[in-house]
Amino acid sequence: MAGSQHWVRFTHEGKDGFGLLQGESIQVHEGDMFAQAKANGSVLPLAAVTLRAPCKPGKVIALWNNFNALAAKLGVSLPEDPLWLLKADTTVNDPGATIKRPPAYEGRIAYEGELGIVIGKRCSMADEAEAAAAIFGYTVVNDVTGGDVLRKDPNFPQWARSKSYDGFCPFGPSIATGVDVSGLSVKLVLDGAERQNYPLSDMVFQPVKLVSLLSRDMTLMPGDLICCGTSVGVGSIKGPVSRVDVTIDGIGTLTNHFEL
């Protein structure tokens, strides 16, 4: 998209760095990605680096029941407030990483293609104008879930546990700034077959409203990741080895392999 920028984190020759993606190159920056980072004059070929998750979230916030179409399919009412949970920060995983079955979990593992919001400045009790200013950019998320543990205890739905296994939140490959997501769609392809394709315009709580409301529950900090929830088409990964591609045009394609 015109006017957008794509920030990435990477490892090159054993050292971590970050910068702006420019075609097949990275313009390396120094300082704080969220606070006036400056180019240092170095340019690296994209092929020479290993891309990492584009930021290190202090919090990973995941939404449930945030799309009209999925609520209709499940036969549940729309929420009055965002329904959220926290995923462990150890769920963060890189674009291109292989996601393996947790050693202590033998059940179903589900994919969920989602839009991610990355916070760029401290945000608390924000109105919508302040919330908009606090959004640094957007990324692509696969909110991986261990579905069988969710209802294992009939008295307590284990949302956080089912979504907090190590490596269960790959995102990236970049954070796109200057992007209007209102007309975009999330597409997920499993082993070459499209499984999800839904419009972000169907979101119950659109990004600015969502950030404003969440900031009333907790202080949002630079680097925090908000996974905006998913829509119809969620399913389990069947094969012992599978590839999942999640694409949001204008933001990027997140590719991960699963070894189950």
Short mmCIF file of C-alpha atoms in Angstrom, two decimals:
data_model
loop_
_atom_site.label_atom_id
_atom_site.label_comp_id
_atom_site.label_asym_id
_atom_site.label_seq_id
_atom_site.Cartn_x
_atom_site.Cartn_y
_atom_site.Cartn_z
CA MET A 1 0.00 0.00 0.00
CA ALA A 2 1.19 3.51 -0.81
CA GLY A 3 2.69 5.21 2.22
CA SER A 4 3.05 2.03 4.25
CA GLN A 5 6.28 0.81 5.84
CA HIS A 6 7.21 -2.68 6.94
CA TRP A 7 9.35 -3.15 10.05
CA VAL A 8 11.17 -6.43 10.66
CA ARG A 9 13.43 -8.00 13.26
CA PHE A 10 16.19 -10.33 12.15
CA THR A 11 19.31 -12.25 13.06
CA HIS A 12 22.43 -11.73 10.94
CA GLU A 13 25.75 -13.42 11.68
CA GLY A 14 24.65 -14.20 15.22
CA LYS A 15 23.47 -10.68 16.03
CA ASP A 16 19.89 -9.43 16.33
CA GLY A 17 18.73 -6.25 14.63
CA PHE A 18 15.74 -4.49 13.14
CA GLY A 19 14.95 -2.27 10.23
CA LEU A 20 12.69 -1.34 7.35
CA LEU A 21 11.97 -3.83 4.62
CA GLN A 22 12.64 -2.35 1.18
CA GLY A 23 11.97 -4.90 -1.52
CA GLU A 24 14.57 -7.63 -1.11
CA SER A 25 16.71 -5.55 1.28
CA ILE A 26 16.55 -4.33 4.86
CA GLN A 27 17.53 -0.78 5.82
CA VAL A 28 19.05 -1.41 9.24
CA HIS A 29 18.02 0.91 12.09
CA GLU A 30 19.25 1.57 15.61
CA GLY A 31 17.56 2.64 18.83
CA ASP A 32 13.97 1.79 19.70
CA MET A 33 11.63 0.67 16.94
CA PHE A 34 8.78 2.47 18.72
CA ALA A 35 10.65 5.68 19.58
CA GLN A 36 12.29 7.50 16.68
CA ALA A 37 14.52 4.71 15.40
CA LYS A 38 17.22 5.93 13.03
CA ALA A 39 18.81 4.30 9.99
CA ASN A 40 22.48 3.55 10.58
CA GLY A 41 23.44 3.48 6.90
CA SER A 42 23.72 -0.30 6.66
CA VAL A 43 21.66 -2.30 4.16
CA LEU A 44 21.38 -6.09 4.29
CA PRO A 45 20.01 -8.47 1.67
CA LEU A 46 16.82 -10.09 2.92
CA ALA A 47 18.21 -13.46 1.85
CA ALA A 48 21.18 -13.03 4.21
CA VAL A 49 19.13 -12.79 7.41
CA THR A 50 16.77 -14.95 9.45
CA LEU A 51 13.52 -13.13 10.17
CA ARG A 52 12.28 -13.15 13.73
CA ALA A 53 8.94 -12.21 15.26
CA PRO A 54 8.86 -8.48 14.43
CA CYS A 55 8.64 -7.38 18.08
CA LYS A 56 8.91 -8.81 21.59
CA PRO A 57 5.48 -8.37 23.20
CA GLY A 58 5.25 -7.87 26.92
CA LYS A 59 1.63 -9.01 26.62
CA VAL A 60 -0.14 -11.13 24.02
CA ILE A 61 -3.87 -10.44 24.19
CA ALA A 62 -6.21 -12.76 22.28
CA LEU A 63 -9.86 -12.04 21.44
CA TRP A 64 -12.80 -14.43 21.23
CA ASN A 65 -16.16 -13.90 19.49
CA ASN A 66 -15.05 -10.74 17.69
CA PHE A 67 -16.59 -11.51 14.27
CA ASN A 68 -20.26 -11.36 13.37
CA ALA A 69 -20.11 -14.34 10.99
CA LEU A 70 -18.53 -16.67 13.53
CA ALA A 71 -20.98 -15.60 16.24
CA ALA A 72 -23.85 -16.40 13.88
CA LYS A 73 -22.38 -19.81 13.03
CA LEU A 74 -21.86 -20.68 16.70
CA GLY A 75 -25.30 -19.36 17.66
CA VAL A 76 -23.93 -17.04 20.32
CA SER A 77 -24.85 -13.43 21.01
CA LEU A 78 -22.45 -10.60 20.26
CA PRO A 79 -20.48 -9.40 23.29
CA GLU A 80 -21.05 -6.03 24.90
CA ASP A 81 -17.36 -5.77 25.72
CA PRO A 82 -14.28 -7.44 24.20
CA LEU A 83 -13.85 -11.02 25.40
CA TRP A 84 -10.14 -11.50 25.87
CA LEU A 85 -7.48 -13.69 27.41
CA LEU A 86 -3.71 -13.52 27.78
CA LYS A 87 -1.39 -15.93 25.99
CA ALA A 88 1.98 -16.58 27.63
CA ASP A 89 4.84 -14.55 26.16
CA THR A 90 6.62 -17.86 25.52
CA THR A 91 4.06 -18.54 22.78
CA VAL A 92 5.79 -15.96 20.56
CA ASN A 93 7.27 -17.64 17.51
CA ASP A 94 9.00 -16.56 14.32
CA PRO A 95 7.78 -16.43 10.73
CA GLY A 96 9.10 -19.55 9.04
CA ALA A 97 9.45 -21.44 12.33
CA THR A 98 8.37 -25.06 12.67
CA ILE A 99 5.71 -25.56 15.33
CA LYS A 100 5.94 -28.89 17.11
CA ARG A 101 3.47 -30.77 19.25
CA PRO A 102 3.82 -29.91 22.95
CA PRO A 103 5.41 -32.87 24.77
CA ALA A 104 2.55 -33.13 27.30
CA TYR A 105 -0.36 -32.65 24.87
CA GLU A 106 -1.70 -35.30 22.49
CA GLY A 107 -4.94 -33.67 21.32
CA ARG A 108 -6.08 -31.63 18.34
CA ILE A 109 -4.12 -28.56 17.28
CA ALA A 110 -6.04 -25.85 15.45
CA TYR A 111 -5.00 -22.95 13.23
CA GLU A 112 -6.58 -19.49 13.50
CA GLY A 113 -5.56 -16.82 11.01
CA GLU A 114 -5.89 -13.35 12.52
CA LEU A 115 -5.03 -9.68 12.29
CA GLY A 116 -2.59 -8.51 14.95
CA ILE A 117 -2.39 -4.98 16.35
CA VAL A 118 0.99 -3.83 17.66
CA ILE A 119 0.96 -1.05 20.24
CA GLY A 120 3.52 1.73 19.81
CA LYS A 121 3.09 3.89 22.90
CA ARG A 122 1.81 3.59 26.46
CA CYS A 123 -1.98 3.59 26.43
CA SER A 124 -4.31 3.70 29.43
CA MET A 125 -7.95 4.82 29.71
CA ALA A 126 -7.69 6.03 26.13
CA ASP A 127 -10.43 7.61 24.08
CA GLU A 128 -10.56 6.58 20.43
CA ALA A 129 -8.29 9.40 19.23
CA GLU A 130 -5.67 8.41 21.79
CA ALA A 131 -6.12 4.74 20.92
CA ALA A 132 -5.56 5.44 17.23
CA ALA A 133 -2.35 7.29 18.06
CA ALA A 134 -1.17 4.35 20.19
CA ILE A 135 -1.39 1.84 17.33
CA PHE A 136 2.06 1.39 15.80
CA GLY A 137 0.96 -0.96 13.06
CA TYR A 138 -0.49 -4.31 12.07
CA THR A 139 0.83 -7.81 11.58
CA VAL A 140 -0.33 -11.31 10.66
CA VAL A 141 -0.96 -13.88 13.42
CA ASN A 142 -1.66 -17.60 13.63
CA ASP A 143 -3.31 -18.01 17.05
CA VAL A 144 -2.54 -21.72 17.42
CA THR A 145 -4.79 -23.55 19.87
CA GLY A 146 -4.79 -26.94 21.61
CA GLY A 147 -8.51 -27.47 21.20
CA ASP A 148 -9.02 -30.58 23.31
CA VAL A 149 -7.78 -29.04 26.55
CA LEU A 150 -10.22 -26.13 26.27
CA ARG A 151 -13.21 -28.09 27.62
CA LYS A 152 -11.27 -30.77 29.50
CA ASP A 153 -12.58 -29.52 32.84
CA PRO A 154 -16.38 -29.09 32.64
CA ASN A 155 -16.30 -26.39 35.31
CA PHE A 156 -13.65 -24.12 33.82
CA PRO A 157 -12.99 -23.39 30.13
CA GLN A 158 -9.20 -23.35 29.83
CA TRP A 159 -8.73 -20.68 27.18
CA ALA A 160 -5.33 -19.47 28.35
CA ARG A 161 -3.94 -22.98 28.76
CA SER A 162 -5.16 -24.12 25.34
CA LYS A 163 -3.45 -21.15 23.67
CA SER A 164 -0.30 -20.84 25.78
CA TYR A 165 1.82 -23.81 24.75
CA ASP A 166 5.34 -22.78 23.78
CA GLY A 167 5.52 -21.44 20.23
CA PHE A 168 1.74 -21.22 19.74
CA CYS A 169 1.78 -17.58 18.55
CA PRO A 170 3.81 -17.13 15.38
CA PHE A 171 3.39 -13.68 13.87
CA GLY A 172 4.96 -11.48 11.23
CA PRO A 173 6.88 -11.41 9.01
CA SER A 174 6.65 -7.63 9.52
CA ILE A 175 4.72 -4.88 11.24
CA ALA A 176 3.04 -2.73 8.60
CA THR A 177 2.51 0.94 9.46
CA GLY A 178 0.33 3.42 7.60
CA VAL A 179 -2.16 0.72 6.59
CA ASP A 180 -5.95 1.04 6.50
CA VAL A 181 -7.15 -2.46 7.40
CA SER A 182 -10.89 -1.78 7.09
CA GLY A 183 -11.12 -3.16 3.54
CA LEU A 184 -8.70 -6.06 3.94
CA SER A 185 -9.31 -9.79 4.34
CA VAL A 186 -7.58 -12.63 6.16
CA LYS A 187 -6.83 -15.70 4.06
CA LEU A 188 -5.47 -18.96 5.43
CA VAL A 189 -4.20 -21.81 3.27
CA LEU A 190 -3.47 -25.26 4.72
CA ASP A 191 -1.29 -27.48 2.52
CA GLY A 192 -2.40 -25.60 -0.60
CA ALA A 193 -6.14 -25.56 0.20
CA GLU A 194 -7.88 -22.35 1.30
CA ARG A 195 -9.53 -22.78 4.70
CA GLN A 196 -10.28 -19.22 5.76
CA ASN A 197 -11.12 -16.08 3.81
CA TYR A 198 -12.96 -13.45 5.78
CA PRO A 199 -13.24 -9.63 5.74
CA LEU A 200 -11.89 -7.54 8.60
CA SER A 201 -14.89 -5.24 8.12
CA ASP A 202 -16.93 -7.97 9.88
CA MET A 203 -15.08 -7.37 13.15
CA VAL A 204 -17.37 -6.57 16.10
CA PHE A 205 -14.80 -4.29 17.74
CA GLN A 206 -12.73 -2.57 15.07
CA PRO A 207 -9.06 -1.89 15.94
CA VAL A 208 -9.33 1.65 17.31
CA LYS A 209 -12.41 0.85 19.39
CA LEU A 210 -10.79 -2.37 20.56
CA VAL A 211 -7.60 -0.66 21.74
CA SER A 212 -9.63 2.01 23.53
CA LEU A 213 -11.71 -0.57 25.40
CA LEU A 214 -8.76 -2.80 26.27
CA SER A 215 -6.88 0.20 27.64
CA ARG A 216 -9.62 0.55 30.24
CA ASP A 217 -8.89 -2.96 31.49
CA MET A 218 -5.08 -2.78 31.47
CA THR A 219 -2.28 -0.45 30.50
CA LEU A 220 -1.03 -1.26 27.02
CA MET A 221 2.68 -0.85 26.41
CA PRO A 222 4.89 -0.52 23.31
CA GLY A 223 5.29 -3.88 21.65
CA ASP A 224 2.14 -5.43 23.10
CA LEU A 225 0.34 -7.64 20.58
CA ILE A 226 -3.44 -7.83 20.27
CA CYS A 227 -4.72 -10.84 18.31
CA CYS A 228 -8.06 -9.61 17.00
CA GLY A 229 -9.85 -12.96 16.91
CA THR A 230 -10.77 -15.17 14.00
CA SER A 231 -13.83 -15.99 11.93
CA VAL A 232 -15.31 -19.02 10.17
CA GLY A 233 -13.10 -21.75 8.76
CA VAL A 234 -11.07 -22.67 11.83
CA GLY A 235 -9.97 -26.30 11.74
CA SER A 236 -7.47 -28.82 12.98
CA ILE A 237 -4.18 -29.74 11.40
CA LYS A 238 -4.42 -33.36 10.29
CA GLY A 239 -1.10 -34.38 8.81
CA PRO A 240 2.09 -35.16 10.68
CA VAL A 241 3.76 -32.41 8.61
CA SER A 242 1.73 -29.46 7.33
CA ARG A 243 2.26 -25.96 5.99
CA VAL A 244 0.03 -23.03 6.94
CA ASP A 245 0.11 -19.68 5.12
CA VAL A 246 -1.85 -16.73 6.53
CA THR A 247 -2.08 -13.70 4.24
CA ILE A 248 -3.42 -10.19 4.71
CA ASP A 249 -2.79 -8.23 1.52
CA GLY A 250 -0.82 -5.08 2.24
CA ILE A 251 0.54 -6.53 5.47
CA GLY A 252 2.17 -9.80 4.46
CA THR A 253 2.12 -13.59 4.45
CA LEU A 254 3.01 -15.58 7.55
CA THR A 255 4.23 -19.09 6.76
CA ASN A 256 4.86 -21.83 9.31
CA HIS A 257 5.25 -25.58 9.19
CA PHE A 258 3.76 -27.94 11.74
CA GLU A 259 5.33 -31.23 12.82
CA LEU A 260 2.80 -33.16 14.85
#
